[in-house]
Short mmCIF file of C-alpha atoms in Angstrom, two decimals:
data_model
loop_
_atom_site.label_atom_id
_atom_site.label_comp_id
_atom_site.label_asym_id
_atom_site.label_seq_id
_atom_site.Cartn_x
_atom_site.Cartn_y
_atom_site.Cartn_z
CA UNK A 103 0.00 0.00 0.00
CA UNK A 104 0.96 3.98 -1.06
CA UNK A 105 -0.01 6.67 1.58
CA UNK A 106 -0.04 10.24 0.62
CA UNK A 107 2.09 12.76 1.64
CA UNK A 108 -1.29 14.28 4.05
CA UNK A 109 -2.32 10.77 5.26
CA UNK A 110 -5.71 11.08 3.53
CA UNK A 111 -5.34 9.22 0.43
CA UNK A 112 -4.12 5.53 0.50
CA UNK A 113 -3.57 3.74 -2.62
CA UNK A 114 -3.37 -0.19 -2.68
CA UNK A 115 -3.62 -3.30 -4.65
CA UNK A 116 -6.05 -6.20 -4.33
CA UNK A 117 -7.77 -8.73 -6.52
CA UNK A 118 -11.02 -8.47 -4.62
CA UNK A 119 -13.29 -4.83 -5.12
CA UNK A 120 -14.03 -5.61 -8.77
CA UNK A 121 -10.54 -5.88 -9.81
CA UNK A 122 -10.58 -5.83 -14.08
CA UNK A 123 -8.49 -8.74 -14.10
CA UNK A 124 -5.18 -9.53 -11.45
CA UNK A 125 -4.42 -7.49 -9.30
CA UNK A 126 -5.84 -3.59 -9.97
CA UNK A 127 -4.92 -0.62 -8.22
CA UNK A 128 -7.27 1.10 -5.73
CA UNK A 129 -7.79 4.23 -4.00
CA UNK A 130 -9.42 4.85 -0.78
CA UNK A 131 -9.53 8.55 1.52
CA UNK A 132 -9.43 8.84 5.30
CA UNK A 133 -13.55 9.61 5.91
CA UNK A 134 -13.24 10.72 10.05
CA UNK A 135 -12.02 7.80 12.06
CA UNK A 136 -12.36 5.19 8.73
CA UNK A 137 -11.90 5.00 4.96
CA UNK A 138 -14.15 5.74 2.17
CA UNK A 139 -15.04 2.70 0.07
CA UNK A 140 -12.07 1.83 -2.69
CA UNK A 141 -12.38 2.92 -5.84
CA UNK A 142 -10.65 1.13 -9.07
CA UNK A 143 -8.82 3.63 -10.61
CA UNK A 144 -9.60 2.20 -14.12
CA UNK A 145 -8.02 2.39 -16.95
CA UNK A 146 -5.04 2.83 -18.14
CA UNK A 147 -3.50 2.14 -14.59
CA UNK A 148 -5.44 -1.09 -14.62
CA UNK A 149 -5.66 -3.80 -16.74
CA UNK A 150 -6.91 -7.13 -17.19
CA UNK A 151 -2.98 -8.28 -16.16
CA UNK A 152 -1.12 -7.28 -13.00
CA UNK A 153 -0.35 -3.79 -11.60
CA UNK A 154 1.52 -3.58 -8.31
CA UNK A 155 3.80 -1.35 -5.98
CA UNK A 156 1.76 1.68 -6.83
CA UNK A 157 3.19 5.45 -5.88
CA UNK A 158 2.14 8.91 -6.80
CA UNK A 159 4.45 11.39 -6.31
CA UNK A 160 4.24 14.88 -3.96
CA UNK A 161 2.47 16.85 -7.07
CA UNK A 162 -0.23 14.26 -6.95
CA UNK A 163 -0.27 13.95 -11.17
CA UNK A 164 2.91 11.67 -12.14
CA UNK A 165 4.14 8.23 -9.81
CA UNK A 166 5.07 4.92 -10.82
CA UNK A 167 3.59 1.26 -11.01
CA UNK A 168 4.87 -2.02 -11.95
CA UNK A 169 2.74 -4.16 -14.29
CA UNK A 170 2.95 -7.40 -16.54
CA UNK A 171 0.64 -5.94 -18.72
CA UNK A 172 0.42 -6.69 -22.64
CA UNK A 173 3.27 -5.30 -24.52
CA UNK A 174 5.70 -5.41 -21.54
CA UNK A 175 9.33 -6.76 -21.75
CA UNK A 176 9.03 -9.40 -20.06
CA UNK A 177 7.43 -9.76 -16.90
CA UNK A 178 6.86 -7.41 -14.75
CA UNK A 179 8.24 -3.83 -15.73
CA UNK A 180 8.20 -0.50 -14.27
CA UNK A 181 5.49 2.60 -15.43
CA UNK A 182 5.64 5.92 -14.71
CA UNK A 183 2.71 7.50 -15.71
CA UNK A 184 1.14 10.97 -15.66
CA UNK A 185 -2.48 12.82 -15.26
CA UNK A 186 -3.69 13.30 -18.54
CA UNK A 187 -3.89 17.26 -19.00
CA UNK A 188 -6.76 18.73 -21.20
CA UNK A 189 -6.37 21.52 -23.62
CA UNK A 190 -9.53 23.53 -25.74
CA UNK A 191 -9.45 23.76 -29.03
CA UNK A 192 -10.98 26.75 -31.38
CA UNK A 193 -11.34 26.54 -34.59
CA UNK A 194 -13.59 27.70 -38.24
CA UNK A 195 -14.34 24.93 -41.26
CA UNK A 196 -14.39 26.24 -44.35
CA UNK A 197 -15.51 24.98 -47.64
CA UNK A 198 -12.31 24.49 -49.98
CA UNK A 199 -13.72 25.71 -53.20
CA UNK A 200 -15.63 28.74 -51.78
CA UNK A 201 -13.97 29.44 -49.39
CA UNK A 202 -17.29 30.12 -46.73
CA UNK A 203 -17.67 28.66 -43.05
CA UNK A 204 -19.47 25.61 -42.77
CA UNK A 205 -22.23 24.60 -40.48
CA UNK A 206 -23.50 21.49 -39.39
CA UNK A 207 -20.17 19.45 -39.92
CA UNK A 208 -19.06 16.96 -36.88
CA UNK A 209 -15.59 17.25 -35.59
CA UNK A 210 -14.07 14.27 -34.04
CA UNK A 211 -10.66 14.13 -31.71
CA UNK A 212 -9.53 10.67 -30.85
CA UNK A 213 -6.65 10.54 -28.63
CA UNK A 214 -4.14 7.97 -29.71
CA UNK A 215 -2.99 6.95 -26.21
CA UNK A 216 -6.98 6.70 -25.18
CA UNK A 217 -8.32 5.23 -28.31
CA UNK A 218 -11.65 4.49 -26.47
CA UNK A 219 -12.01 8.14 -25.68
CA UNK A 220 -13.45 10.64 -28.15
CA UNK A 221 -14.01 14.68 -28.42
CA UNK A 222 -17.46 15.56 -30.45
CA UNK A 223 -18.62 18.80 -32.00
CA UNK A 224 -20.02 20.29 -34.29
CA UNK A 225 -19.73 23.15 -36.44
CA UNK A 226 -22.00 26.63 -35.85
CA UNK A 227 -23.63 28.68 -38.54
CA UNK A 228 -20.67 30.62 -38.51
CA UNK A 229 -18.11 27.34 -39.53
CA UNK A 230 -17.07 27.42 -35.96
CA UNK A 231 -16.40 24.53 -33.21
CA UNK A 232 -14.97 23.64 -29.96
CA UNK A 233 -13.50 21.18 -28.19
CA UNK A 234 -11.08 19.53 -26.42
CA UNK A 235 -7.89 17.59 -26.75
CA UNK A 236 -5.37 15.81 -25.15
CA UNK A 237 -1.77 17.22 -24.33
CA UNK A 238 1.31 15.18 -24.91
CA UNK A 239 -0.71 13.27 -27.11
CA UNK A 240 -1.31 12.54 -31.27
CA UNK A 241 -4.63 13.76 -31.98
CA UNK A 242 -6.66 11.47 -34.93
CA UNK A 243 -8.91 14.13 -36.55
CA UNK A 244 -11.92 13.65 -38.67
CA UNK A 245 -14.55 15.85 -40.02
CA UNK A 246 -17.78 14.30 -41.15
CA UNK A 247 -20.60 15.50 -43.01
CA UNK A 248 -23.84 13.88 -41.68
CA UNK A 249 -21.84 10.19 -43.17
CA UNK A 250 -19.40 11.24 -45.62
CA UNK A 251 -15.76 11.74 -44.41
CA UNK A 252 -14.57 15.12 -45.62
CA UNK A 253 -11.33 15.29 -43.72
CA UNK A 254 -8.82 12.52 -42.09
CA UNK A 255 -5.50 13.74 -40.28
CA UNK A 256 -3.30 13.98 -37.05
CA UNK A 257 -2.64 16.72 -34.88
CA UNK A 258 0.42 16.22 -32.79
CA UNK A 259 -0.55 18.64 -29.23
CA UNK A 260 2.49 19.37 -26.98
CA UNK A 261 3.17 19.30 -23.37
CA UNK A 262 2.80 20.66 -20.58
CA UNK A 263 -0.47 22.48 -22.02
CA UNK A 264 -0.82 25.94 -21.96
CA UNK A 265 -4.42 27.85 -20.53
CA UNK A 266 -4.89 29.57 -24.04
CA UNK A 267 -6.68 27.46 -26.01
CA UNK A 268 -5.41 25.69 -28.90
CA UNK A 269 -6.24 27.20 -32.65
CA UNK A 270 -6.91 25.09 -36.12
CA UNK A 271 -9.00 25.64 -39.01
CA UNK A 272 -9.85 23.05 -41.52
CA UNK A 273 -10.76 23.17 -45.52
CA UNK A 274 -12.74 20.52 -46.89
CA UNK A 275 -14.52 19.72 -49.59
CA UNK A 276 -18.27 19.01 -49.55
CA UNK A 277 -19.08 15.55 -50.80
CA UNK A 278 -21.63 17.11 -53.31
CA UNK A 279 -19.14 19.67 -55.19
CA UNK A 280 -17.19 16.38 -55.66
CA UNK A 281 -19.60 14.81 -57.66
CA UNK A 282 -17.68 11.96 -59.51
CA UNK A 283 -17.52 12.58 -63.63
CA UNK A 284 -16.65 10.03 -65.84
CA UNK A 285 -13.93 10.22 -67.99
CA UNK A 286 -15.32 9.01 -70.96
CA UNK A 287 -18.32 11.30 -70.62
CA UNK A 288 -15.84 13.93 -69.77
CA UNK A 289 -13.74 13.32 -72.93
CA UNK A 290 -16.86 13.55 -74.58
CA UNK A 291 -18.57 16.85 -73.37
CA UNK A 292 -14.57 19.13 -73.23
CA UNK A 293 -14.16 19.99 -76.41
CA UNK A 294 -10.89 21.67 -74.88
CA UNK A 295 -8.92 18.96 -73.91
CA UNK A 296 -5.71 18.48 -74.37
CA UNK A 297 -5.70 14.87 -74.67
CA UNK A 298 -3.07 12.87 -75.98
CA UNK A 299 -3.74 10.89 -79.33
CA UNK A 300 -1.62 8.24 -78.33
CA UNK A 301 -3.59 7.16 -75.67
CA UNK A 302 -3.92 3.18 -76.28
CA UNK A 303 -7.16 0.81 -75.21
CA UNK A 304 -5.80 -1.15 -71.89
CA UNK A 305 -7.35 -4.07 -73.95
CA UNK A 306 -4.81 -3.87 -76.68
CA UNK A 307 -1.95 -3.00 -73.99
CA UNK A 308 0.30 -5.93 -75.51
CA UNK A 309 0.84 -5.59 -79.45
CA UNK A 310 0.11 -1.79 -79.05
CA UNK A 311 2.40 -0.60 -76.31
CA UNK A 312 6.14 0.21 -76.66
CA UNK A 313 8.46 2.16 -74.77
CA UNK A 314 6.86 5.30 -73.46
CA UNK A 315 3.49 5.11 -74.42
CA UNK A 316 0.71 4.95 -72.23
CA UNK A 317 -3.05 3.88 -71.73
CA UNK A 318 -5.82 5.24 -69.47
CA UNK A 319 -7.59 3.08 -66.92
CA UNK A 320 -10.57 4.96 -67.75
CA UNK A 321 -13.76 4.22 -65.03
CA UNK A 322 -11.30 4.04 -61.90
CA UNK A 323 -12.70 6.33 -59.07
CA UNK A 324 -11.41 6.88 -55.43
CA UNK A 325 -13.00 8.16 -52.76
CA UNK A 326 -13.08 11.73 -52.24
CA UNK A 327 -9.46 12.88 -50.85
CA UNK A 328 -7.87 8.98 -50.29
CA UNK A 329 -6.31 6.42 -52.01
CA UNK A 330 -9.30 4.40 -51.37
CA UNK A 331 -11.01 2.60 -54.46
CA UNK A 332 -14.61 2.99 -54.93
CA UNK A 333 -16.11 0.06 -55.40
CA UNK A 334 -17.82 0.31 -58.69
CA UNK A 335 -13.47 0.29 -59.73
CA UNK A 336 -13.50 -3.43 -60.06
CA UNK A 337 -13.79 -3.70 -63.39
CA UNK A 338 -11.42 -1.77 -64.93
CA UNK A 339 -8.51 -2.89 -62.47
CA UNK A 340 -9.21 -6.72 -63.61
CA UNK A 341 -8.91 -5.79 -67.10
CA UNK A 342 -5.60 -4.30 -66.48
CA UNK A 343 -4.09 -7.19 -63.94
CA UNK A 344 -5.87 -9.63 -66.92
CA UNK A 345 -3.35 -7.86 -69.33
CA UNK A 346 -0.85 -8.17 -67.43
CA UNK A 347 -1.10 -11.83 -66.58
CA UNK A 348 -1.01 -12.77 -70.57
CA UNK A 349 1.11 -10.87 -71.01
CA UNK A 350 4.44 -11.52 -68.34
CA UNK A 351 7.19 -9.81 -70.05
CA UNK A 352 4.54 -6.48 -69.72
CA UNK A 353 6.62 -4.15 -67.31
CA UNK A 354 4.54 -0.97 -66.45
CA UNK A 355 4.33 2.36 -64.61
CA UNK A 356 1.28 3.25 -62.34
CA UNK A 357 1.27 7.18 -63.30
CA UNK A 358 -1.17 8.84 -60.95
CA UNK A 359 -2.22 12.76 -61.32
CA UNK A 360 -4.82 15.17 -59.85
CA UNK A 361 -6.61 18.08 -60.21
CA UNK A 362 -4.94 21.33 -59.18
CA UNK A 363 -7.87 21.42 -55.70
CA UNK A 364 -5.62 21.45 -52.61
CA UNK A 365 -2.00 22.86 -52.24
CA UNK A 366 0.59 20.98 -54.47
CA UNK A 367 2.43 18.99 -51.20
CA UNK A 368 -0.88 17.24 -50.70
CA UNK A 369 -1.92 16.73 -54.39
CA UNK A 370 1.64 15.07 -55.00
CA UNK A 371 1.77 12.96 -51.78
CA UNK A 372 -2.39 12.18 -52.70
CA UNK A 373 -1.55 10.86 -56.47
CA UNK A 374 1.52 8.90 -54.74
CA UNK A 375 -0.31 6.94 -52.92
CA UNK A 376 -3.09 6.51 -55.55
CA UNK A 377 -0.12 4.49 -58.08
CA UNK A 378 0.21 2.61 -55.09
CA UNK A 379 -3.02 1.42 -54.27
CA UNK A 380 -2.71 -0.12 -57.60
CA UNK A 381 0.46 -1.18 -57.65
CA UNK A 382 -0.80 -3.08 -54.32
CA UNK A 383 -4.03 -4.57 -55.60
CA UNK A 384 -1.69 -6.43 -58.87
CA UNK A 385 0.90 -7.78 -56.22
CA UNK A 386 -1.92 -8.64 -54.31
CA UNK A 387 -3.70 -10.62 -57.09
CA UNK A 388 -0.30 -12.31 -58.77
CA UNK A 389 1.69 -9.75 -60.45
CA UNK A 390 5.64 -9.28 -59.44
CA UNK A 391 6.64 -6.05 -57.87
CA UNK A 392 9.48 -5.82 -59.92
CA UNK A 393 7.12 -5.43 -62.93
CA UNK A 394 5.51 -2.11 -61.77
CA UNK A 395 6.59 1.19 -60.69
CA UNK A 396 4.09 3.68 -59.12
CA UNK A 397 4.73 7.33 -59.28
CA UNK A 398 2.86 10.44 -58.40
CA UNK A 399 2.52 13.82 -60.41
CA UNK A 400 -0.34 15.78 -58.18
CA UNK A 401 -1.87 18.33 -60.64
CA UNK A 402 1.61 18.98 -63.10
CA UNK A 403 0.57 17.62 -66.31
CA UNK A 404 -3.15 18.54 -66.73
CA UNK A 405 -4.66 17.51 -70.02
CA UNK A 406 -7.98 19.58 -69.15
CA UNK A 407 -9.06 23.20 -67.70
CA UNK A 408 -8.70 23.04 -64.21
CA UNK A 409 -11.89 26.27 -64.48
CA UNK A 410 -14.93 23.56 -64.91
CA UNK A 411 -15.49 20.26 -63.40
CA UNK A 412 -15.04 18.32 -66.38
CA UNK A 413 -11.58 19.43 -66.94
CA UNK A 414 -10.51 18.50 -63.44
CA UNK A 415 -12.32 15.12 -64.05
CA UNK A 416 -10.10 14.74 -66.94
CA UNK A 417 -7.25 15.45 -64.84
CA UNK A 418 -7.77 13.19 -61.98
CA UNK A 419 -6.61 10.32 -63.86
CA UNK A 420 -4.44 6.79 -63.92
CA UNK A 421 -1.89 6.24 -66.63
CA UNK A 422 -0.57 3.15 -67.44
CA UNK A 423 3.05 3.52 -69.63
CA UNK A 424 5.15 0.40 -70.44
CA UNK A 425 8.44 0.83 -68.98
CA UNK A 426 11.64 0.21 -70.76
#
């Protein structure tokens, strides 16, 4: 047992008082002549393993337990821990294209050393929220509009926290000004684009394709902001790992590119990871690594206006070149 530095507070460890599992730690304060009734001090001090030897220092916010807990060395090993310390959080949502404060949008924080714990708001007419966050900690962020994920990120909040609260404004992009256009109907309705005539059919990849030329994967959409495929995609990406499996001696580059919405960092490191979420589903589904090459060219080489949505839908493409 751990008595404080007043006498009032004693901290002990029993497997009895609706222990979570082992031995937890408890708390109890001096109530007149006796003790209050223990309280488990939850989690994260407790677990469903072992915690022993409990101390809390003179500041009564940092000590140090031992534990066997999951993820230990081996055995038991020593934690110092510390009161989690809560910071607010200010901030306006804005619409990317339009730049005008959103309402109604809900604002999550999720803690990534309390993963079962999670900050809620939402935004006022004015684009405004706020909340709170966790210091010392990696903040997951995610901005929602009623279902649709607008906005997925971390937020790294640093210790010891300060009384001001913290500031951070968002842009997103509602999920109905980024209505999905197909890129055949978009070659078909911009007169103005300027498309490449030596665009090849994926079907024809084999006898058609030399050195440096290229083919669309036309019909390939991914969600709004991510590297995730939608799921009407399927199609087109087994006609392309079908080519490639007739045709083994087939070595290719994944060339991603975007639209010029969002600064050029994010476009770049966005279209990256888009040739790779191909690359990944043809490794996945046979096709040898050293085969493919996925590279990212955010919104460089437009082939459409970047002033109407049919010319960014034009832009936000997948190229598929045959590689030397």
């Amino acid at each position: 047992p751990f008595l404080s530095e007043d006498s009032k507070t004693l901290y002990f460890s029993s497997e009895g008082h609706d222990a979570l599992g082992g031995h937890d730690v408890f708390v109890s304060t001096r109530v007149g002549n006796g003790w209050s009734k223990p309280e488990n001090l939850g989690y994260p001090i407790n677990t469903f393993d072992d915690e022993l030897y409990f101390s809390m220092n003179e500041d009564g916010k940092t000590g140090l337990l031992s534990s066997d807990r999951i993820n230990s060395n081996g055995g038991f090993d020593i934690y110092q821990f510390k009161e989690a310390a809560y910071r607010a959080i200010t901030g306006v949502v804005e619409d990317q294209i339009t730049g005008k404060p959103v309402a109604g949008l809900r604002v999550e924080y999720q803690p990534t050393k309390f993963p079962d714990e999670k900050f809620i708001s939402y935004t006022d007419e004015n684009g405004g929220y706020k909340s709170e966050i966790i210091a010392d900690d990696i903040m997951n962020v995610k901005i929602y509009e009623s279902e649709d994920l607008l906005l997925s990120e971390k937020l790294t909040s640093a210790y010891p926290p300060s009384d001001s609260p913290v500031k951070k404004n968002y842009k997103v992009q509602l999920a109905d000004s980024a209505e999905i256009v197909s890129l055949a109907q978009a070659l078909t309705e911009n007169e103005n684009a300027q498309f490449d005539e030596g665009y090849a059919d994926i079907d024809f990849i084999a006898n058609e394709f030399r050195p440096g030329r290229k083919a669309l994967l036309k019909d390939l959409y991914f969600e709004f902001a991510s590297s995730e495929v939608s799921s009407n995609s399927g199609a087109t990406l087994s006609a392309l790992l079908l080519v490639l499996k007739n045709n083994p001696q087939l070595r290719v580059e994944i060339a991603a590119h975007t639209d010029h919405v969002g600064s050029h960092d994010f476009n770049i490191e966005l279209s990256k990871k888009r040739a790779t979420t191909v690359v990944d589903y043809l490794v996945k589904n046979g096709i040898s690594s050293s085969r493919l090459v996925a590279k990212g060219y955010g919104e460089s080489k437009p082939v459409g206006s970047n002033e109407n949505d049919e010319g960014r839908a034009l832009n936000r493409r997948i190229e598929i070149i045959v590689a030397e």
